Short mmCIF file of C-alpha atoms in Angstrom, two decimals:
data_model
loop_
_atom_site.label_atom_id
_atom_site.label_comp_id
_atom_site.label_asym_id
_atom_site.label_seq_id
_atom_site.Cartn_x
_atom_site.Cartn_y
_atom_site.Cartn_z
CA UNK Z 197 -12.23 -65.76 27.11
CA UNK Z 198 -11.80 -62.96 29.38
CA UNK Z 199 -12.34 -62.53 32.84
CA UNK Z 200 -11.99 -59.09 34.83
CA UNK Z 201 -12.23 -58.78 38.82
CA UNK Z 202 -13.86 -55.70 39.84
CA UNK Z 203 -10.03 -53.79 40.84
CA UNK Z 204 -9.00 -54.11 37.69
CA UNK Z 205 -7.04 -57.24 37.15
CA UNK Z 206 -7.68 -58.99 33.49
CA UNK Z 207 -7.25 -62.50 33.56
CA UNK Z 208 -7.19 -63.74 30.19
CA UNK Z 209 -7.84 -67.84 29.49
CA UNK Z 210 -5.77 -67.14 26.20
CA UNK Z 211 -2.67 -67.10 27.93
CA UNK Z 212 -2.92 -69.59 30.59
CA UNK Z 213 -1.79 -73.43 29.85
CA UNK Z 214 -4.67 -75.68 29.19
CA UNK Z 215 -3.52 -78.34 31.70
CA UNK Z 216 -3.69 -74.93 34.83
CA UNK Z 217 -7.17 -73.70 34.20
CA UNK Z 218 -8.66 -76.53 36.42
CA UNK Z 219 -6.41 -74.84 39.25
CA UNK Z 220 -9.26 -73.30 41.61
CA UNK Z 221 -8.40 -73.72 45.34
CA UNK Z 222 -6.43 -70.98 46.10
CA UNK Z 223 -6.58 -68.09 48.52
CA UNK Z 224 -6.26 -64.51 47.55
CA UNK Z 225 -6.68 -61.18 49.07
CA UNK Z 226 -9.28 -58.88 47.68
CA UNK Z 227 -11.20 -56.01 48.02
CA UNK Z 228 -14.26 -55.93 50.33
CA UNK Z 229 -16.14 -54.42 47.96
CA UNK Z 230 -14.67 -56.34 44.87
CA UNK Z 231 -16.77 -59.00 46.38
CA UNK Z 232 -20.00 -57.85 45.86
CA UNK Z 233 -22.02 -60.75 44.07
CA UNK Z 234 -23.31 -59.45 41.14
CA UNK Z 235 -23.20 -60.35 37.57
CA UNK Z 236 -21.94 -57.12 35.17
CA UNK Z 237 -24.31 -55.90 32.55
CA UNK Z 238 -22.70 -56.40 29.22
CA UNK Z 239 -23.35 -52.78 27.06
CA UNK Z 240 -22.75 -53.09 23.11
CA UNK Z 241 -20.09 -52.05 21.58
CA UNK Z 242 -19.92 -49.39 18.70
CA UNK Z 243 -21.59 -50.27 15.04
CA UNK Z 244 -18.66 -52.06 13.41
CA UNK Z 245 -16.38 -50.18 10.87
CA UNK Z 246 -14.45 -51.34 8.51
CA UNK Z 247 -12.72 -48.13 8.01
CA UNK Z 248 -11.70 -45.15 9.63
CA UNK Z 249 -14.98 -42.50 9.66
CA UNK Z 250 -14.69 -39.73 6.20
CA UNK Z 251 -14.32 -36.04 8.12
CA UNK Z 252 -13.32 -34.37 5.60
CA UNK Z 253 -16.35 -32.29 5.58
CA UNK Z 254 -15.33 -30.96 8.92
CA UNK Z 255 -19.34 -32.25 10.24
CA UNK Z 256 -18.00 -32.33 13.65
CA UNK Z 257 -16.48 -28.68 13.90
CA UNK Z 258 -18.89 -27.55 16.29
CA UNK Z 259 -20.30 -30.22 18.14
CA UNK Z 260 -19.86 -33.53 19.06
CA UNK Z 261 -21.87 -36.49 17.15
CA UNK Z 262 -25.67 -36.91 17.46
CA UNK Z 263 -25.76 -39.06 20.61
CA UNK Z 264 -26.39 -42.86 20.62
CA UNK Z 265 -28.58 -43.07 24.07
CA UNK Z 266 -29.97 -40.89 26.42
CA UNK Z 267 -26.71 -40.02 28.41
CA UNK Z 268 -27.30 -36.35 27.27
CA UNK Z 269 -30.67 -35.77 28.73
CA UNK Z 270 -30.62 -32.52 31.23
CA UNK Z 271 -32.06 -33.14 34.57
CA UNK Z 272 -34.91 -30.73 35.63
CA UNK Z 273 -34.32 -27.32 36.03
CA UNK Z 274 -31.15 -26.96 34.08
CA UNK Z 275 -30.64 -25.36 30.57
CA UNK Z 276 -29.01 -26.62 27.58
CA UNK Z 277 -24.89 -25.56 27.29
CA UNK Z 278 -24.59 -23.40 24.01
CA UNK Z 279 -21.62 -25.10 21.53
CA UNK Z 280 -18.08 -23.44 21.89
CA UNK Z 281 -17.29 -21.06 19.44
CA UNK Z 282 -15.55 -22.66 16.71
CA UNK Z 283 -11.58 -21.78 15.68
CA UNK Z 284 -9.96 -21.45 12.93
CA UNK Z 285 -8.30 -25.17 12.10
CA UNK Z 286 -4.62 -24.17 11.87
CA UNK Z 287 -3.39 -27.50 10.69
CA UNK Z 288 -5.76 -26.52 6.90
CA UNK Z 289 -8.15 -29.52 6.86
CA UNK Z 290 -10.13 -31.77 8.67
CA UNK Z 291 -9.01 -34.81 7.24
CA UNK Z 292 -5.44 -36.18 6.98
CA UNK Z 293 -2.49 -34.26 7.49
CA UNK Z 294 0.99 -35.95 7.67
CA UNK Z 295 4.49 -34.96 7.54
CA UNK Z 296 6.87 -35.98 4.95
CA UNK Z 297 7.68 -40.10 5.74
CA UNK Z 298 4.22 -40.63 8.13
CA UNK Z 299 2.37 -43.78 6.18
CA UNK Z 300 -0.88 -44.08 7.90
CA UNK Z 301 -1.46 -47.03 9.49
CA UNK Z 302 -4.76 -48.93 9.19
CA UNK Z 303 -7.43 -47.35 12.48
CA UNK Z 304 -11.21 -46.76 12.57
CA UNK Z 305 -10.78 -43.51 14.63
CA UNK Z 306 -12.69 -40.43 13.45
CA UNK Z 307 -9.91 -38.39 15.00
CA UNK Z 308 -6.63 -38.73 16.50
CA UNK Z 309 -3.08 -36.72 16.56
CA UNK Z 310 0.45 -37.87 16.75
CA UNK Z 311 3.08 -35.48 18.54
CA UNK Z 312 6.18 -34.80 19.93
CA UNK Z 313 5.47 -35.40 23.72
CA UNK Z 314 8.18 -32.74 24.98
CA UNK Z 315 8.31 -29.85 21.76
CA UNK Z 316 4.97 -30.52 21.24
CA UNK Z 317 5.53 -30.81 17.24
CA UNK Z 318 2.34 -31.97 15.51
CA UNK Z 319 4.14 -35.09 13.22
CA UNK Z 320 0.11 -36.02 11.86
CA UNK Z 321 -3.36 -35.34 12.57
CA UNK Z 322 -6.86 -36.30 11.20
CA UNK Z 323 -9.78 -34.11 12.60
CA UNK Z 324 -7.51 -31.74 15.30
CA UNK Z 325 -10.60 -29.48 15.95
CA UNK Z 326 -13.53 -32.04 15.28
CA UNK Z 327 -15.64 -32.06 18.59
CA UNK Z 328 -15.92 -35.57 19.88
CA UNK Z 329 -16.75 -36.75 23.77
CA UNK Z 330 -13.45 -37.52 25.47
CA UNK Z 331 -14.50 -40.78 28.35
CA UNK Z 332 -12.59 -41.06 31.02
CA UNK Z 333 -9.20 -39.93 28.84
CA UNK Z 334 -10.91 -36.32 30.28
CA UNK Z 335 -9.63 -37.50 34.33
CA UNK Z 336 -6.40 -35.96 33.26
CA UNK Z 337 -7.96 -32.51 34.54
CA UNK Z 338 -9.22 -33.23 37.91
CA UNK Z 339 -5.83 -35.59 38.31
CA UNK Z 340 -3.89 -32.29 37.84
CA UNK Z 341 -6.05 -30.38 39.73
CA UNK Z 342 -5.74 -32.37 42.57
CA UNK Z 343 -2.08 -32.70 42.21
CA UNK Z 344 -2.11 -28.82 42.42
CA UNK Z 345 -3.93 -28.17 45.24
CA UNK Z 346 -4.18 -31.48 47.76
CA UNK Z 347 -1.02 -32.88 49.83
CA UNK Z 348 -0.46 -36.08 48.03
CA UNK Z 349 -0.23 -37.41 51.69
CA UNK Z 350 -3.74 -36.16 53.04
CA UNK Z 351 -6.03 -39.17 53.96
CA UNK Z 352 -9.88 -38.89 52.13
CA UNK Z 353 -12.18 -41.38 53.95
CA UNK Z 354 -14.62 -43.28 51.18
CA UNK Z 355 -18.12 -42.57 51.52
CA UNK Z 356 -21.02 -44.87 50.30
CA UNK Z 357 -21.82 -42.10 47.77
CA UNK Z 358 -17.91 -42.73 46.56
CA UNK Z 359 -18.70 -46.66 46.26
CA UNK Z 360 -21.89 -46.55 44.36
CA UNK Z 361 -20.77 -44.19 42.01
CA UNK Z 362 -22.18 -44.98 38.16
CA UNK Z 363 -19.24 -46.45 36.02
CA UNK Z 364 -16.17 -48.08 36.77
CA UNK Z 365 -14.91 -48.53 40.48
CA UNK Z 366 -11.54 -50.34 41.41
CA UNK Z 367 -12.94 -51.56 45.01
CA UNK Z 368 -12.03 -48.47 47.09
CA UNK Z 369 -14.04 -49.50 50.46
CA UNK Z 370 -16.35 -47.70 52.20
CA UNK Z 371 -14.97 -46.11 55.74
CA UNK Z 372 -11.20 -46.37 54.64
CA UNK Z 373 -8.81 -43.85 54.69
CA UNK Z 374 -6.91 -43.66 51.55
CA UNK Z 375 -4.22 -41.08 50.34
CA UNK Z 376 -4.52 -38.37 48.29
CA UNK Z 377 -1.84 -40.76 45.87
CA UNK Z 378 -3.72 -43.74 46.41
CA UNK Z 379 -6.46 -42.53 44.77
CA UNK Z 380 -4.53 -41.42 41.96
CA UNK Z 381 -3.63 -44.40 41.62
CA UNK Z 382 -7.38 -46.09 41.57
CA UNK Z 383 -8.08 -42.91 39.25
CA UNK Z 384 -5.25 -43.39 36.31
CA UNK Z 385 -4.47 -46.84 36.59
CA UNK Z 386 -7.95 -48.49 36.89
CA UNK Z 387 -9.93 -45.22 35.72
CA UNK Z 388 -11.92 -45.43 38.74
CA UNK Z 389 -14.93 -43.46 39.33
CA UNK Z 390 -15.11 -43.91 43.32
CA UNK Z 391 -11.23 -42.27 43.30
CA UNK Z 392 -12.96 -39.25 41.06
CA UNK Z 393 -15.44 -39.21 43.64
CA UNK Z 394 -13.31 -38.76 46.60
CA UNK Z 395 -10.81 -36.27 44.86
CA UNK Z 396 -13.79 -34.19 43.98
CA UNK Z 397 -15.09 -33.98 47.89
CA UNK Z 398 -11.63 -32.96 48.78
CA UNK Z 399 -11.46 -30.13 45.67
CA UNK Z 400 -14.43 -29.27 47.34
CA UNK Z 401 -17.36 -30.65 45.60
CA UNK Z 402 -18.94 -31.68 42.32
CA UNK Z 403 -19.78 -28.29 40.83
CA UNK Z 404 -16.92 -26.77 42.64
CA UNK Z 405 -14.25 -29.42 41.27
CA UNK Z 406 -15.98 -29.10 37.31
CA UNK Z 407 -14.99 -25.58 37.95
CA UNK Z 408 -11.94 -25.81 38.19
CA UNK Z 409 -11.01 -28.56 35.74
CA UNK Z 410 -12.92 -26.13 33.01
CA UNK Z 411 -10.26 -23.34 34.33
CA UNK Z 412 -7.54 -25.47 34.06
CA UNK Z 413 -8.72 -26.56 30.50
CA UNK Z 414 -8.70 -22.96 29.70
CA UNK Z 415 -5.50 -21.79 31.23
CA UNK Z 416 -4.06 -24.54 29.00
CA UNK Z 417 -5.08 -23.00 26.01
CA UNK Z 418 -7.81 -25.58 25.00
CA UNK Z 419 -10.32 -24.64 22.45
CA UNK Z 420 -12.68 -27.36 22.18
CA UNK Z 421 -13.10 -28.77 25.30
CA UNK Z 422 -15.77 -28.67 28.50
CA UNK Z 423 -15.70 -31.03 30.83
CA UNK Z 424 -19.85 -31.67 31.96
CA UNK Z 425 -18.46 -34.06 34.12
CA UNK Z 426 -14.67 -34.72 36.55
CA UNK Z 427 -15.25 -38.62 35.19
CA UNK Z 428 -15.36 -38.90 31.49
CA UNK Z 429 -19.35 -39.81 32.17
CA UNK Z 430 -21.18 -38.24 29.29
CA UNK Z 431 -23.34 -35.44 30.08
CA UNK Z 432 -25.02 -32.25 27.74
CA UNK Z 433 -22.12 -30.43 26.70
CA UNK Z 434 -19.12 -32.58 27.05
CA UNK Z 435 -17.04 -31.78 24.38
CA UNK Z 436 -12.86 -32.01 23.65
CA UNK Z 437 -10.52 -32.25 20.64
CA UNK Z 438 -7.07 -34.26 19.60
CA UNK Z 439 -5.55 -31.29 19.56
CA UNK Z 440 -7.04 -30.35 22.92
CA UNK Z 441 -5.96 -33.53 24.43
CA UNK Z 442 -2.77 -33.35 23.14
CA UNK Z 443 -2.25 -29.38 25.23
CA UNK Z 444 -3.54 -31.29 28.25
CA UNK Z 445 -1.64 -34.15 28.26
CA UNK Z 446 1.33 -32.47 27.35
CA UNK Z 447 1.05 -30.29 30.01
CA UNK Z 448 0.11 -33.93 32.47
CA UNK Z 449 3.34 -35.70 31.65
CA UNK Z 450 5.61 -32.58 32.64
CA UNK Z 451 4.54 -33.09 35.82
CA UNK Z 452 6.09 -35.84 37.43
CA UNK Z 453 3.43 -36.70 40.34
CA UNK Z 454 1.52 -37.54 37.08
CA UNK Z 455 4.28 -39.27 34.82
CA UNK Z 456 4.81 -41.17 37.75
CA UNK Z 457 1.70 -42.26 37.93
CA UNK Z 458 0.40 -43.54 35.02
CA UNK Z 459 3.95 -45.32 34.32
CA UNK Z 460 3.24 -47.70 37.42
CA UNK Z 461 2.75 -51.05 36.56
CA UNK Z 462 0.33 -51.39 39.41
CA UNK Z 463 -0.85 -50.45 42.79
CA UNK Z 464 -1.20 -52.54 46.31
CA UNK Z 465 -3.95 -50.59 48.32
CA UNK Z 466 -5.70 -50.91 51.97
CA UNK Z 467 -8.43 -53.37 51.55
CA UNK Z 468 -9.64 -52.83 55.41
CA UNK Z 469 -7.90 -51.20 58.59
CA UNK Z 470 -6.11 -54.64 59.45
CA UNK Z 471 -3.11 -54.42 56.65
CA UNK Z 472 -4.72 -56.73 54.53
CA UNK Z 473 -4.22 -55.32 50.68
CA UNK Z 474 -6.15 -55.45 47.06
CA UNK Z 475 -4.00 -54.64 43.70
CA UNK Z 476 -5.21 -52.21 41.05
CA UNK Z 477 -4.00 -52.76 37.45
CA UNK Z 478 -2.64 -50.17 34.92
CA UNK Z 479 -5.07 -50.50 31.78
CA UNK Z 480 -3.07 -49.25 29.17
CA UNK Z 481 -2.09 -51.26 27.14
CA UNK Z 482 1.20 -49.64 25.45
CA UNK Z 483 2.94 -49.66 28.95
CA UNK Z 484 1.62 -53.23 29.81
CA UNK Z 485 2.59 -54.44 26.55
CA UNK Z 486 5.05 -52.79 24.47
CA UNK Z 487 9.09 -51.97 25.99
CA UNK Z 488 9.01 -48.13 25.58
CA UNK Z 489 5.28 -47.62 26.67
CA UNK Z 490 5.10 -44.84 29.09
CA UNK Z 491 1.49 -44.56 30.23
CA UNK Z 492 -1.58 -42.88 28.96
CA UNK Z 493 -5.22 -43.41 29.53
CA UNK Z 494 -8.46 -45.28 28.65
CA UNK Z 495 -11.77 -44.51 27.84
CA UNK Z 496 -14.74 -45.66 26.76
CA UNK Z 497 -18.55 -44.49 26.50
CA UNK Z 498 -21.48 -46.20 24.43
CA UNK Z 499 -21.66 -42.34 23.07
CA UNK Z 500 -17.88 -41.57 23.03
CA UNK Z 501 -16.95 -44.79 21.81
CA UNK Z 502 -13.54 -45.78 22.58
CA UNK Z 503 -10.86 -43.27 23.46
CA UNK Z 504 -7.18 -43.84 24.23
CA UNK Z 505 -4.03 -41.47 24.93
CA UNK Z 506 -0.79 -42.89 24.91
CA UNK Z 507 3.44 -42.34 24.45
CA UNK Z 508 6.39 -44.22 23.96
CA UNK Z 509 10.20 -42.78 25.00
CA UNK Z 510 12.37 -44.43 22.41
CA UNK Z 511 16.15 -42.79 23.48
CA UNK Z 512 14.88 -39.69 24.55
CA UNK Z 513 12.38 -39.15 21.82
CA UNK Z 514 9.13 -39.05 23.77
CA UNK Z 515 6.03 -39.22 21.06
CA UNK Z 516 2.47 -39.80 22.29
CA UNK Z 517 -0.81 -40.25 20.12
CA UNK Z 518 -4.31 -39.45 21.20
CA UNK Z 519 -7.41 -41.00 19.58
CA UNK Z 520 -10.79 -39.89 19.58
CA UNK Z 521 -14.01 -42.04 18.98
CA UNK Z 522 -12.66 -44.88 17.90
CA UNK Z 523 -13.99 -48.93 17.66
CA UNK Z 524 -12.13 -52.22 18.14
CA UNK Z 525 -13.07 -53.61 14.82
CA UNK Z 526 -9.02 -53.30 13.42
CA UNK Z 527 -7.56 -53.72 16.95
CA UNK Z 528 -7.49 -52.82 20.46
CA UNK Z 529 -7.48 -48.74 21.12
CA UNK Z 530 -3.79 -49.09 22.33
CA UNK Z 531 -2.98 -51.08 19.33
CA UNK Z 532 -4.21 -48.44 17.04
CA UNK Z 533 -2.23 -45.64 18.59
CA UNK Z 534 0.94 -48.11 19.15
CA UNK Z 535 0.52 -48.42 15.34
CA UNK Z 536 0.58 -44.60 15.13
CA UNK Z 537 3.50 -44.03 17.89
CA UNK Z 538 5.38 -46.29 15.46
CA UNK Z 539 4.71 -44.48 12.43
CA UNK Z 540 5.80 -41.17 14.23
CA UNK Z 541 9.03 -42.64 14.63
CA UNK Z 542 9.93 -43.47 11.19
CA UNK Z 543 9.97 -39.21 10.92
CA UNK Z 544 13.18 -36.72 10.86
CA UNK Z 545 12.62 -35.09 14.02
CA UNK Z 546 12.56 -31.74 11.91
CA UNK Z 547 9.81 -32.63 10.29
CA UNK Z 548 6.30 -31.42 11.11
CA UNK Z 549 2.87 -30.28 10.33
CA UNK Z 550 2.21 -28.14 13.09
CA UNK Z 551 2.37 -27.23 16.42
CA UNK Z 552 -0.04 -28.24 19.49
CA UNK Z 553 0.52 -24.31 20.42
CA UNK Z 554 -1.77 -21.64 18.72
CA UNK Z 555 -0.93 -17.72 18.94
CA UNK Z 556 -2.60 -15.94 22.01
CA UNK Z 557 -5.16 -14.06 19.98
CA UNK Z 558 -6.84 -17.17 18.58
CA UNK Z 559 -7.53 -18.58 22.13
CA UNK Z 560 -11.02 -18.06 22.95
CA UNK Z 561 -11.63 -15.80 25.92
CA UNK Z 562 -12.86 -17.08 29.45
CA UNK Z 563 -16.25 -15.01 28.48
CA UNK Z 564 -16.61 -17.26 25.61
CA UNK Z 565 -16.71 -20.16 27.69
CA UNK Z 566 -20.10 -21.95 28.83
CA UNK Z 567 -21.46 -20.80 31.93
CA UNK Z 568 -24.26 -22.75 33.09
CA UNK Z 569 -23.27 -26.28 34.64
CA UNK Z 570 -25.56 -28.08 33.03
CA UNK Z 571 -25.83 -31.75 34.24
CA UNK Z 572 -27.38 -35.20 33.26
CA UNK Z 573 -30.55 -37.24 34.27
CA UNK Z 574 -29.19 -40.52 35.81
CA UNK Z 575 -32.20 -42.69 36.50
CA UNK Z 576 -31.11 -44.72 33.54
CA UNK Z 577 -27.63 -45.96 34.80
CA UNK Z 578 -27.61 -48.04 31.51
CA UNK Z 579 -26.95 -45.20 29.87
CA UNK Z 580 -24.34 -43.35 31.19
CA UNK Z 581 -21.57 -46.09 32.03
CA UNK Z 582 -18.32 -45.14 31.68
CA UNK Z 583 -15.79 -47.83 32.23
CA UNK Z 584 -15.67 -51.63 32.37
CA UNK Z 585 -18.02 -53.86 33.84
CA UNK Z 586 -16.97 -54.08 37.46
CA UNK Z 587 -17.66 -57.81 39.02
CA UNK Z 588 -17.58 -61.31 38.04
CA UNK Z 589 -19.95 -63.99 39.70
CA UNK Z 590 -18.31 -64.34 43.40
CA UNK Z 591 -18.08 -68.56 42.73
CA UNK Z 592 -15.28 -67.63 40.44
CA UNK Z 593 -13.14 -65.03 42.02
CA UNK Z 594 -10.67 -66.80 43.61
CA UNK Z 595 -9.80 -69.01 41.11
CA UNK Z 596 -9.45 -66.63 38.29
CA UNK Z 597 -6.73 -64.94 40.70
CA UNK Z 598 -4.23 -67.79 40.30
CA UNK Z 599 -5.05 -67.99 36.74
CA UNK Z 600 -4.52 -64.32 36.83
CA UNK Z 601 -1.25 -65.51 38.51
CA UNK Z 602 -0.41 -67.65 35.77
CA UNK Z 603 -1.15 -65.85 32.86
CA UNK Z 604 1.63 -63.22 34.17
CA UNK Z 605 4.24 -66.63 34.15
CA UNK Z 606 3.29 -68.15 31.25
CA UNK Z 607 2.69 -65.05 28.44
CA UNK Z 608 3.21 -61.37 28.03
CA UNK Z 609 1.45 -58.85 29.98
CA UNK Z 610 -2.16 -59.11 29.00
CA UNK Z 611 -3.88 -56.15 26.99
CA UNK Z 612 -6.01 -54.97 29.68
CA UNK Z 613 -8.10 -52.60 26.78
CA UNK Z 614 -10.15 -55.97 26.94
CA UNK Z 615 -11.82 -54.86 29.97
CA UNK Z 616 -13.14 -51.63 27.81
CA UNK Z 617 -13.05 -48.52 30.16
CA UNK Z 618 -17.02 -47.94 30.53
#
């Protein structure tokens, strides 16, 4: 049994000594707004697979899968985003291709890539170009973007529209000033939706800040992707690639205000104007739980499914692995691209499929990118979450913070993919 506080700290009952659990007077600090009293809904996960999804047929070349709920449903007055052109697939299929001494190990992902982190080497892919919704793996963008153009030092004060945002929050509160890196920090670590929220204000606004990330995306050299939305939340047009993905995030960890970022452990932020201070969690799992993990990011839609981008530095060999709609039926999104990581290590550095660079000409021009900002109808929050349930019942908080506590004593960093990133 798992238990997650709303900013971001798993506790898992797995890993704490029988004889402890009945520990529950304790005093912690937490959040204001982590103590909202409210149960989380619990959303389904994917159909179970017993195997990774058949794409050879290349169905997903131009769009995204059929959608699952209602997440895609344009609000009045705005008009249906046209697909991206399609590309030609450079790496020859849209199934499996591997480099000499890649074995494939065991995943239910429709897509994901393996790659060489710093030469950008393509070791193996399955689906580069297929069109799948990215989560919250897409907050790379407006991360960079911000990076880019805000002083990492400039205070944003949280607004109630920042704390009620739909999806996952890590308990910024409402009326604090937090920095420009603080909210980074809420944004990678605990994929936080009210950190999105306040980065987009200061970029200078929701359409204004999907603007940009969509330029950025371009200037890249991505070929798959739009970004409907700065959070990951599905919305008409969202679409991205492995191989997309893989140019963004390659681009991410050369800049070190992001590498050191997502390689924090975790993050102590201002829970009111007295001092007093609340912890946000890094969710990925290959840093928490593996010795060479180096960061990444989480993501999880009921229409995207689960997503996951992570990398490993093994002696200076930096190899990361990105995975697109995937389930938990044959382990944990992290697990599944550990697994690959691993097998992308057991290959000659020379060898190599491919490249995550294409030639200039076959980059798509900015006037074949969508135009219209076409966004969704939220008066179903059901159906556009985008991270984890945020709060556990209030009766219980304090105690599962010393079993929290424990857990860290007594066992391994816990796999925090169990609080999926809705």
């Amino acid at each position: 049994m798992n238990y997650t506080l709303s900013h971001g700290t798993i506790i898992s009952m797995k890993r704490v000594p029988k004889t402890l659990i009945a520990l529950t007077a304790i005093t912690a600090t937490l959040s204001p707004t982590a103590l909202s009293a409210t149960m989380a809904p619990v959303l389904a996960d994917p159909a179970p697979r017993s195997s990774a999804p058949n794409t050879d047929k290349c169905d997903n070349a131009t769009t995204p899968p059929s959608a699952e709920t209602t997440s895609e449903k344009l609000a009045p007055g705005r008009t249906s985003i046209a697909p991206l052109p399609t590309v030609d697939n450079e790496f020859g299929s849209c199934g499996i291709t591997k480099a000499t001494g890649f074995d494939v190990p065991t995943n239910t992902a429709s897509a994901w890539m393996v790659f060489d982190l710093d030469t950008g080497a393509v070791i193996a892919t399955k689906d580069p170009h297929g069109r799948y919704r990215p989560a919250s793996v897409i907050k790379a963008l407006i991360a960079l973007v911000a990076i880019d153009e805000l002083d990492l030092s400039k205070k944003v004060t949280i607004t109630n529209d920042d704390v009620n945002q739909e999806g996952s929050a890590v308990g910024f509160v409402e009326g604090i000033d937090y920095s420009v890196q603080q909210l980074l920090d809420g944004l990678l670590l605990g994929s936080g939706n009210d950190a999105a929220s306040a980065l987009a204000r200061a970029l200078g606004g929701e359409d204004t800040t999907i603007k940009k990330i969509n330029d950025l995306a371009q200037e890249l050299g991505t070929v798959d992707t739009y970004a409907a939305s700065y959070t990951g939340l599905d919305a008409q047009g969202m679409s991205t690639s492995v191989r997309d993905l893989a140019v963004i995030y390659q681009a991410a960890w050369q800049n070190p205000v992001f590498a050191d970022t997502v390689k924090k452990e975790y993050s102590e932020l201002p829970a009111d104007k007295t001092g007093t201070t609340f912890q946000v969690w890094n969710d990925n799992g290959i840093l928490m739980n593996t010795e060479h993990g180096i960061g990444g990011k989480t993501g999880f839609t009921d229409d995207a499914h689960h997503t996951f981008v992570g990398a490993k530095n093994i002696n200076g060999r930096r190899i990361a692995a990105v995975i697109l709609d995937t389930t938990i039926d044959l382990g944990r999104p992290w697990e599944q691209a550990n697994k690959l990581i691993d097998a992308g290590y057991k290959v000659a550095e020379n060898q190599a499929v491919g490249s995550i660079l294409r030639k200039e000409s076959s980059i798509p021009s900015e006037e074949s990118q969508p135009k219209e900002l076409s966004r969704p109808s939220f008066t179903n929050p059901s159906d556009n979450r985008d991270t984890t349930p945020r709060f556990v019942i209030l009766g219980a908080l304090v105690a599962l913070v010393v079993l929290g506590a424990l857990a860290w004593m007594f066992g391994k960093r816990e796999d925090r993919e169990d609080r999926v990133d809705r």
